[in-house]
Coordinates of C-alpha atoms in Angstrom, one line a residue:
M658 CA 6.8 95.8 -3.2
T659 CA 5.0 95.8 -6.5
L660 CA 2.2 93.2 -6.8
E661 CA 2.1 91.6 -10.2
L662 CA -1.2 90.3 -11.6
I663 CA 0.1 86.7 -11.3
H664 CA 0.1 87.1 -7.5
F665 CA -3.6 87.2 -7.4
S666 CA -3.9 83.5 -8.5
L667 CA -1.6 82.6 -5.7
L668 CA -3.5 84.7 -3.2
A669 CA -6.7 83.1 -4.4
T670 CA -5.5 79.6 -3.5
Y671 CA -4.2 80.9 -0.2
L672 CA -7.5 82.4 0.7
N673 CA -9.3 79.3 -0.3
G674 CA -7.0 77.1 1.7
T675 CA -5.9 75.0 -1.4
C676 CA -2.3 76.2 -1.7
S677 CA 0.7 74.0 -1.1
D678 CA 3.0 74.4 1.9
E679 CA 5.6 76.0 -0.4
E680 CA 3.0 78.5 -1.8
K681 CA 1.7 79.2 1.8
A682 CA 5.2 80.0 2.9
Q683 CA 5.7 82.3 -0.1
V684 CA 2.5 84.3 0.7
E685 CA 3.3 84.5 4.4
E686 CA 6.8 85.9 3.5
W687 CA 5.2 88.5 1.3
L688 CA 2.8 89.4 4.2
R689 CA 5.8 90.0 6.5
E690 CA 7.6 92.3 4.1
D691 CA 5.2 95.2 4.4
P692 CA 2.1 95.8 6.6
R693 CA 0.4 97.2 3.5
N694 CA 0.5 93.7 2.0
R695 CA -1.4 92.3 4.9
R696 CA -4.0 95.0 4.6
M697 CA -4.4 94.4 0.9
L698 CA -5.0 90.7 1.5
Q699 CA -7.6 91.5 4.2
D700 CA -9.3 93.9 1.8
M701 CA -9.3 91.2 -1.0
A702 CA -10.8 88.7 1.4
R703 CA -13.5 91.2 2.2
L704 CA -14.2 91.7 -1.5
W705 CA -14.5 88.0 -1.9
D706 CA -16.9 87.7 1.0
L707 CA -18.9 90.5 -0.5
A708 CA -18.9 88.8 -3.9
S709 CA -20.2 85.6 -2.4
E710 CA -23.3 87.1 -0.9
P711 CA -26.4 85.8 -2.7
V712 CA -29.1 87.9 -4.3
R713 CA -32.6 87.3 -2.9
N714 CA -34.3 87.5 -6.3
G715 CA -33.4 86.9 -9.9
D716 CA -32.7 83.9 -12.2
L717 CA -28.9 84.4 -12.7
P718 CA -26.6 81.7 -11.5
E719 CA -25.4 82.3 -8.0
T720 CA -21.8 83.1 -9.1
A721 CA -23.0 85.6 -11.7
R722 CA -25.3 87.3 -9.2
D723 CA -22.3 87.5 -6.8
W724 CA -20.3 89.4 -9.4
S725 CA -23.3 91.7 -10.1
I726 CA -23.5 92.6 -6.4
L727 CA -19.8 93.4 -6.2
R728 CA -19.8 95.5 -9.4
H729 CA -23.0 97.4 -8.4
R730 CA -21.6 98.2 -4.9
M731 CA -18.2 99.2 -6.3
E732 CA -20.0 101.7 -8.6
E733 CA -22.5 103.2 -6.2
S734 CA -20.6 103.3 -2.9
D735 CA -17.4 104.8 -1.7
E736 CA -17.3 102.3 1.1
V737 CA -17.8 98.6 1.2
E738 CA -19.0 96.9 4.4
T739 CA -18.0 93.3 5.0
R740 CA -21.0 90.9 5.1
I741 CA -19.7 89.2 8.3
P742 CA -21.8 90.8 11.0
G743 CA -19.0 90.8 13.6
L744 CA -16.9 93.0 11.2
A745 CA -19.7 95.3 10.3
R746 CA -18.1 98.2 12.2
K747 CA -14.9 97.9 10.2
R748 CA -15.3 99.8 6.9
F749 CA -12.8 100.4 4.3
S750 CA -12.8 102.9 1.5
L751 CA -12.5 101.8 -2.1
H752 CA -10.4 104.9 -2.6
S753 CA -7.8 103.5 -0.3
F754 CA -6.9 101.2 -3.1
P755 CA -4.9 102.6 -6.0
A756 CA -7.0 102.5 -9.2
V757 CA -4.9 99.8 -10.8
M758 CA -5.1 97.6 -7.6
M759 CA -8.9 98.0 -7.7
R760 CA -8.9 96.7 -11.3
Y761 CA -6.7 93.8 -10.3
A762 CA -8.9 93.0 -7.3
A763 CA -12.0 93.0 -9.5
I764 CA -10.2 90.6 -11.9
F765 CA -9.2 88.5 -9.0
V766 CA -12.7 88.2 -7.7
M767 CA -14.1 87.4 -11.2
A768 CA -11.4 84.8 -11.7
L769 CA -12.5 83.1 -8.5
L770 CA -16.1 83.2 -9.5
L771 CA -15.5 81.8 -12.9
G772 CA -13.1 79.2 -11.5
G773 CA -15.9 78.1 -9.1
M774 CA -18.3 77.8 -12.1
F775 CA -15.7 75.7 -14.0
V776 CA -15.2 73.3 -11.1
K777 CA -18.9 72.9 -10.6
G778 CA -19.5 72.3 -14.3
N779 CA -16.8 69.5 -14.5
Q780 CA -17.6 67.6 -11.3
D781 CA -19.3 64.3 -11.4
P782 CA -22.9 64.8 -10.0
A783 CA -22.5 61.7 -7.8
S784 CA -19.5 63.2 -6.1
L785 CA -21.5 66.3 -5.2
V786 CA -23.9 64.1 -3.3
E787 CA -21.4 61.9 -1.6
E788 CA -18.9 64.6 -0.4
P789 CA -20.5 67.7 1.1
A790 CA -18.7 70.9 0.2
L791 CA -16.6 72.3 2.9
R792 CA -16.1 76.0 3.6
E793 CA -13.3 77.6 5.7
V794 CA -13.5 81.0 7.4
S795 CA -10.4 82.5 9.0
M796 CA -9.7 85.6 11.0
A797 CA -6.3 87.3 10.7
R798 CA -4.6 88.9 13.7
G799 CA -6.5 92.1 14.6
Q800 CA -9.8 90.7 13.4
R801 CA -12.9 89.1 15.0
G802 CA -16.0 88.0 13.1
N803 CA -19.4 86.5 13.3
I804 CA -20.6 83.5 11.3
T805 CA -24.1 81.9 11.0
L806 CA -24.0 78.3 9.9
S807 CA -26.6 76.6 7.8
D808 CA -28.4 75.1 10.9
G809 CA -28.7 78.5 12.5
T810 CA -25.7 78.1 14.9
H811 CA -24.0 81.4 15.6
V812 CA -20.2 81.5 15.9
V813 CA -17.9 84.3 17.0
L814 CA -14.4 83.6 15.6
N815 CA -11.5 85.2 17.5
A816 CA -8.4 86.7 15.9
D817 CA -5.9 84.3 14.3
S818 CA -8.5 81.5 14.2
R819 CA -9.9 79.2 11.6
I820 CA -13.1 77.1 11.3
T821 CA -14.0 74.6 8.7
F822 CA -17.6 73.4 8.2
P823 CA -19.9 71.9 5.5
T824 CA -22.0 74.4 3.6
N825 CA -24.9 72.1 4.6
F826 CA -24.9 69.7 7.5
G827 CA -26.0 66.1 7.0
S828 CA -29.2 64.5 8.3
T829 CA -27.6 62.7 11.3
S830 CA -24.9 65.0 12.7
R831 CA -23.3 68.4 12.5
E832 CA -19.5 68.7 12.7
V833 CA -17.0 71.5 12.4
T834 CA -13.2 71.8 12.9
L835 CA -11.6 74.6 14.8
I836 CA -8.1 76.0 15.1
G837 CA -7.8 78.9 17.6
E838 CA -10.7 80.3 19.6
A839 CA -14.4 80.6 19.0
F840 CA -17.7 81.1 20.9
F841 CA -20.6 78.9 19.8
D842 CA -24.3 79.5 20.3
V843 CA -25.6 76.2 18.9
A844 CA -29.1 75.8 17.5
R845 CA -30.8 73.0 19.3
D846 CA -31.5 69.9 17.2
E847 CA -32.0 66.7 19.3
N848 CA -31.7 64.5 16.2
R849 CA -28.3 65.9 15.1
P850 CA -25.6 66.4 17.8
F851 CA -23.2 69.3 17.1
R852 CA -19.5 68.3 17.3
I853 CA -16.4 70.4 17.3
R854 CA -13.1 68.8 16.7
V855 CA -10.2 70.8 18.0
N856 CA -6.5 69.7 18.3
G857 CA -7.0 66.3 19.8
A858 CA -10.3 66.9 21.6
L859 CA -14.0 66.4 20.8
V860 CA -16.7 68.7 22.2
E861 CA -20.3 67.6 21.6
V862 CA -23.6 69.3 22.3
L863 CA -27.3 69.4 21.3
G864 CA -28.0 73.1 21.9
T865 CA -26.0 75.4 24.2
S866 CA -23.5 78.3 24.2
F867 CA -19.9 77.9 25.1
A868 CA -16.3 78.9 24.1
I869 CA -13.4 76.8 23.1
R870 CA -9.7 77.8 22.8
S871 CA -6.8 75.8 21.4
Y872 CA -4.2 77.8 19.5
P873 CA -1.2 76.0 18.0
G874 CA 1.3 75.5 20.8
D875 CA -1.3 75.6 23.6
P876 CA -0.8 72.6 26.0
T877 CA -4.5 72.2 26.6
V878 CA -7.9 72.6 24.9
R879 CA -10.1 74.8 27.1
T880 CA -13.9 74.8 27.1
V881 CA -16.0 77.2 29.1
V882 CA -19.8 76.8 29.2
K883 CA -22.1 79.8 29.3
E884 CA -25.5 78.0 29.0
G885 CA -26.6 74.4 28.7
L886 CA -24.6 71.1 28.8
V887 CA -21.4 70.3 27.0
E888 CA -19.6 67.0 26.7
V889 CA -15.8 67.0 26.4
R890 CA -13.4 64.2 25.7
P891 CA -10.1 63.4 23.9
D892 CA -10.9 61.9 20.5
E893 CA -10.0 58.3 21.3
V894 CA -11.8 58.2 24.7
T895 CA -15.1 56.2 24.7
D896 CA -18.4 57.9 25.4
G897 CA -18.6 56.5 28.9
Q898 CA -15.5 58.3 29.9
A899 CA -16.6 61.7 28.6
V900 CA -16.9 64.7 31.0
R901 CA -20.1 66.7 31.1
L902 CA -20.0 70.4 31.9
A903 CA -22.9 72.5 33.0
R904 CA -23.3 76.3 33.0
G905 CA -20.4 78.1 34.6
M906 CA -18.0 75.2 34.3
L907 CA -14.8 74.8 32.4
A908 CA -12.6 71.9 31.3
H909 CA -9.0 71.5 30.2
V910 CA -8.0 68.6 28.0
D911 CA -4.3 68.0 28.5
L912 CA -2.9 67.2 25.1
G913 CA 0.1 65.4 26.6
T914 CA -1.6 63.1 29.1
R915 CA -5.0 62.9 27.4
S916 CA -6.6 63.7 30.7
V917 CA -9.5 66.1 31.4
T918 CA -9.7 68.4 34.4
T919 CA -12.7 70.5 35.3
G920 CA -13.5 73.5 37.5
K921 CA -16.1 76.2 38.4
V922 CA -16.0 79.6 36.8
E923 CA -17.0 82.6 39.0
D924 CA -16.6 85.3 36.4
L925 CA -17.4 84.2 32.8
A926 CA -16.1 87.5 31.5
L927 CA -12.6 86.3 32.2
Y928 CA -13.1 83.8 29.4
L929 CA -15.7 85.5 27.2
S930 CA -14.9 89.2 27.3
W931 CA -13.1 88.9 23.9
T932 CA -16.5 88.2 22.2
D933 CA -17.4 91.8 23.2
G934 CA -14.2 93.3 22.0
Y935 CA -12.1 93.6 25.2
L936 CA -9.9 91.5 27.4
K937 CA -10.4 91.0 31.1
S938 CA -7.8 89.4 33.3
R939 CA -7.5 88.6 37.0
N940 CA -4.1 87.6 38.4
T941 CA -3.2 86.5 34.9
P942 CA 0.5 86.1 34.0
L943 CA 1.6 88.9 31.7
G944 CA 3.0 86.4 29.2
E945 CA -0.5 84.9 28.7
V946 CA -2.0 88.4 28.3
A947 CA 0.7 89.3 25.8
A948 CA -0.2 86.4 23.6
Q949 CA -3.9 87.7 23.6
L950 CA -2.7 91.2 22.8
E951 CA -0.6 90.0 19.9
R952 CA -3.6 88.4 18.3
K953 CA -6.1 91.2 19.1
Y954 CA -3.9 94.1 17.9
D955 CA -1.8 92.3 15.3
V956 CA 1.5 93.2 17.0
Q957 CA 4.7 91.4 18.1
I958 CA 5.6 91.6 21.8
E959 CA 9.1 91.1 23.0
F960 CA 10.1 90.8 26.7
I961 CA 13.5 92.3 27.4
D962 CA 13.5 90.6 30.8
D963 CA 11.9 87.2 30.4
S964 CA 11.0 87.0 34.1
L965 CA 8.4 89.8 33.5
R966 CA 6.2 87.2 31.8
Q967 CA 5.3 85.9 35.3
L968 CA 3.9 89.2 36.6
D969 CA 0.2 88.9 37.4
L970 CA -2.1 91.4 35.8
T971 CA -5.7 92.3 36.9
A972 CA -7.3 94.7 34.5
E973 CA -10.0 95.3 31.9
L974 CA -8.3 96.3 28.6
K975 CA -11.0 97.9 26.5
S976 CA -9.2 100.5 24.4
R977 CA -8.9 100.1 20.6
S978 CA -5.5 101.8 20.7
I979 CA -2.5 99.6 21.6
D980 CA -0.8 102.7 22.9
H981 CA -3.5 103.1 25.6
I982 CA -3.1 99.4 26.5
L983 CA 0.6 99.9 26.9
E984 CA 0.0 102.8 29.3
V985 CA -2.3 100.6 31.4
L986 CA 0.4 97.9 31.5
S987 CA 3.1 100.4 32.5
T988 CA 0.9 102.0 35.2
S989 CA -0.4 98.7 36.6
L990 CA 2.8 96.7 36.7
G991 CA 5.5 99.4 36.9
V992 CA 7.1 98.3 33.6
D993 CA 8.3 100.1 30.5
A994 CA 6.1 99.1 27.6
A995 CA 6.6 100.9 24.4
M996 CA 6.2 100.4 20.7
V997 CA 9.5 100.3 18.8
Q998 CA 8.9 100.2 15.1
D999 CA 6.5 97.3 14.7
T1000 CA 7.4 95.6 18.0
V1001 CA 6.1 96.2 21.5
R1002 CA 9.0 95.9 24.0
I1003 CA 8.4 95.3 27.6
G1004 CA 11.2 95.8 30.1
R1005 CA 11.9 96.8 33.7
R1006 CA 11.3 100.5 34.5
L1007 CA 14.5 102.3 35.2
R1008 CA 14.5 104.1 38.5
D1009 CA 15.3 107.8 38.6

């Protein structure tokens, strides 16, 4: 499908999270039409991230400096590396873009930069003080990235996840919003609690490391603590009813009953292995593993026999190749798992 120049303004609002529901549906339909469209959007997002990296020295306005960085690196390097540390191993070649697409991408980035300057120049100074600027970072399927917040908190954002946070935290609290899954290593600040709002639950800490998962459709919000103390509660529950978790504990907030259940974790890797780029499972239903594989490898998984979702899998899935993962599933569970066009199909193995 040919991408006209006008599409870039629509993609700009999509990447910035300012598009309408109708525009969002239009972009997502375009992404489904061709895998190359999704790759192009990911490359454009990386270009935008690269363009927003500030220069250490110089008197140029930040947006102009950003454009200078992008142009300089486009001219002097055949490869551009995303500035998000967690994606540093994923490099893409500028030559992978057709020449005309590269020109359009450059125009796209410049338009975003100039648009940002226009908005800043026309805002009431008082509004800039009263309403802190929010930033949103999202990871598409097949991606995983690292973010460092303004207070020094380190976040690993899993595939198909989104986090919203202020560019600078206030003087009394630090608060972010999460959709999906993330690992937080929170910078300690006893004067400013760190809060994560996620799908009907509130997690609050001072300084600790833990992981939260709540994808759309999940019945619970899951929190697992690696270090320190974490306080978990549904939003409307008072502080006195909050549940405190120590190292090696987990909690599930049931989104239906608003109740919190806790337990002890013997193997943290079962919950945190994704932060190191692999998946570990122990007697985990194949249906749950399939959902993780869909996000990690950006594939669709179809069960020919729905009862296969209940098969328990114990494995460490470390390969970067989905084909190798399917071989492990076939060998471990005695199923047929194969890629058919863009879909993984899992069925019962036919006996000879």
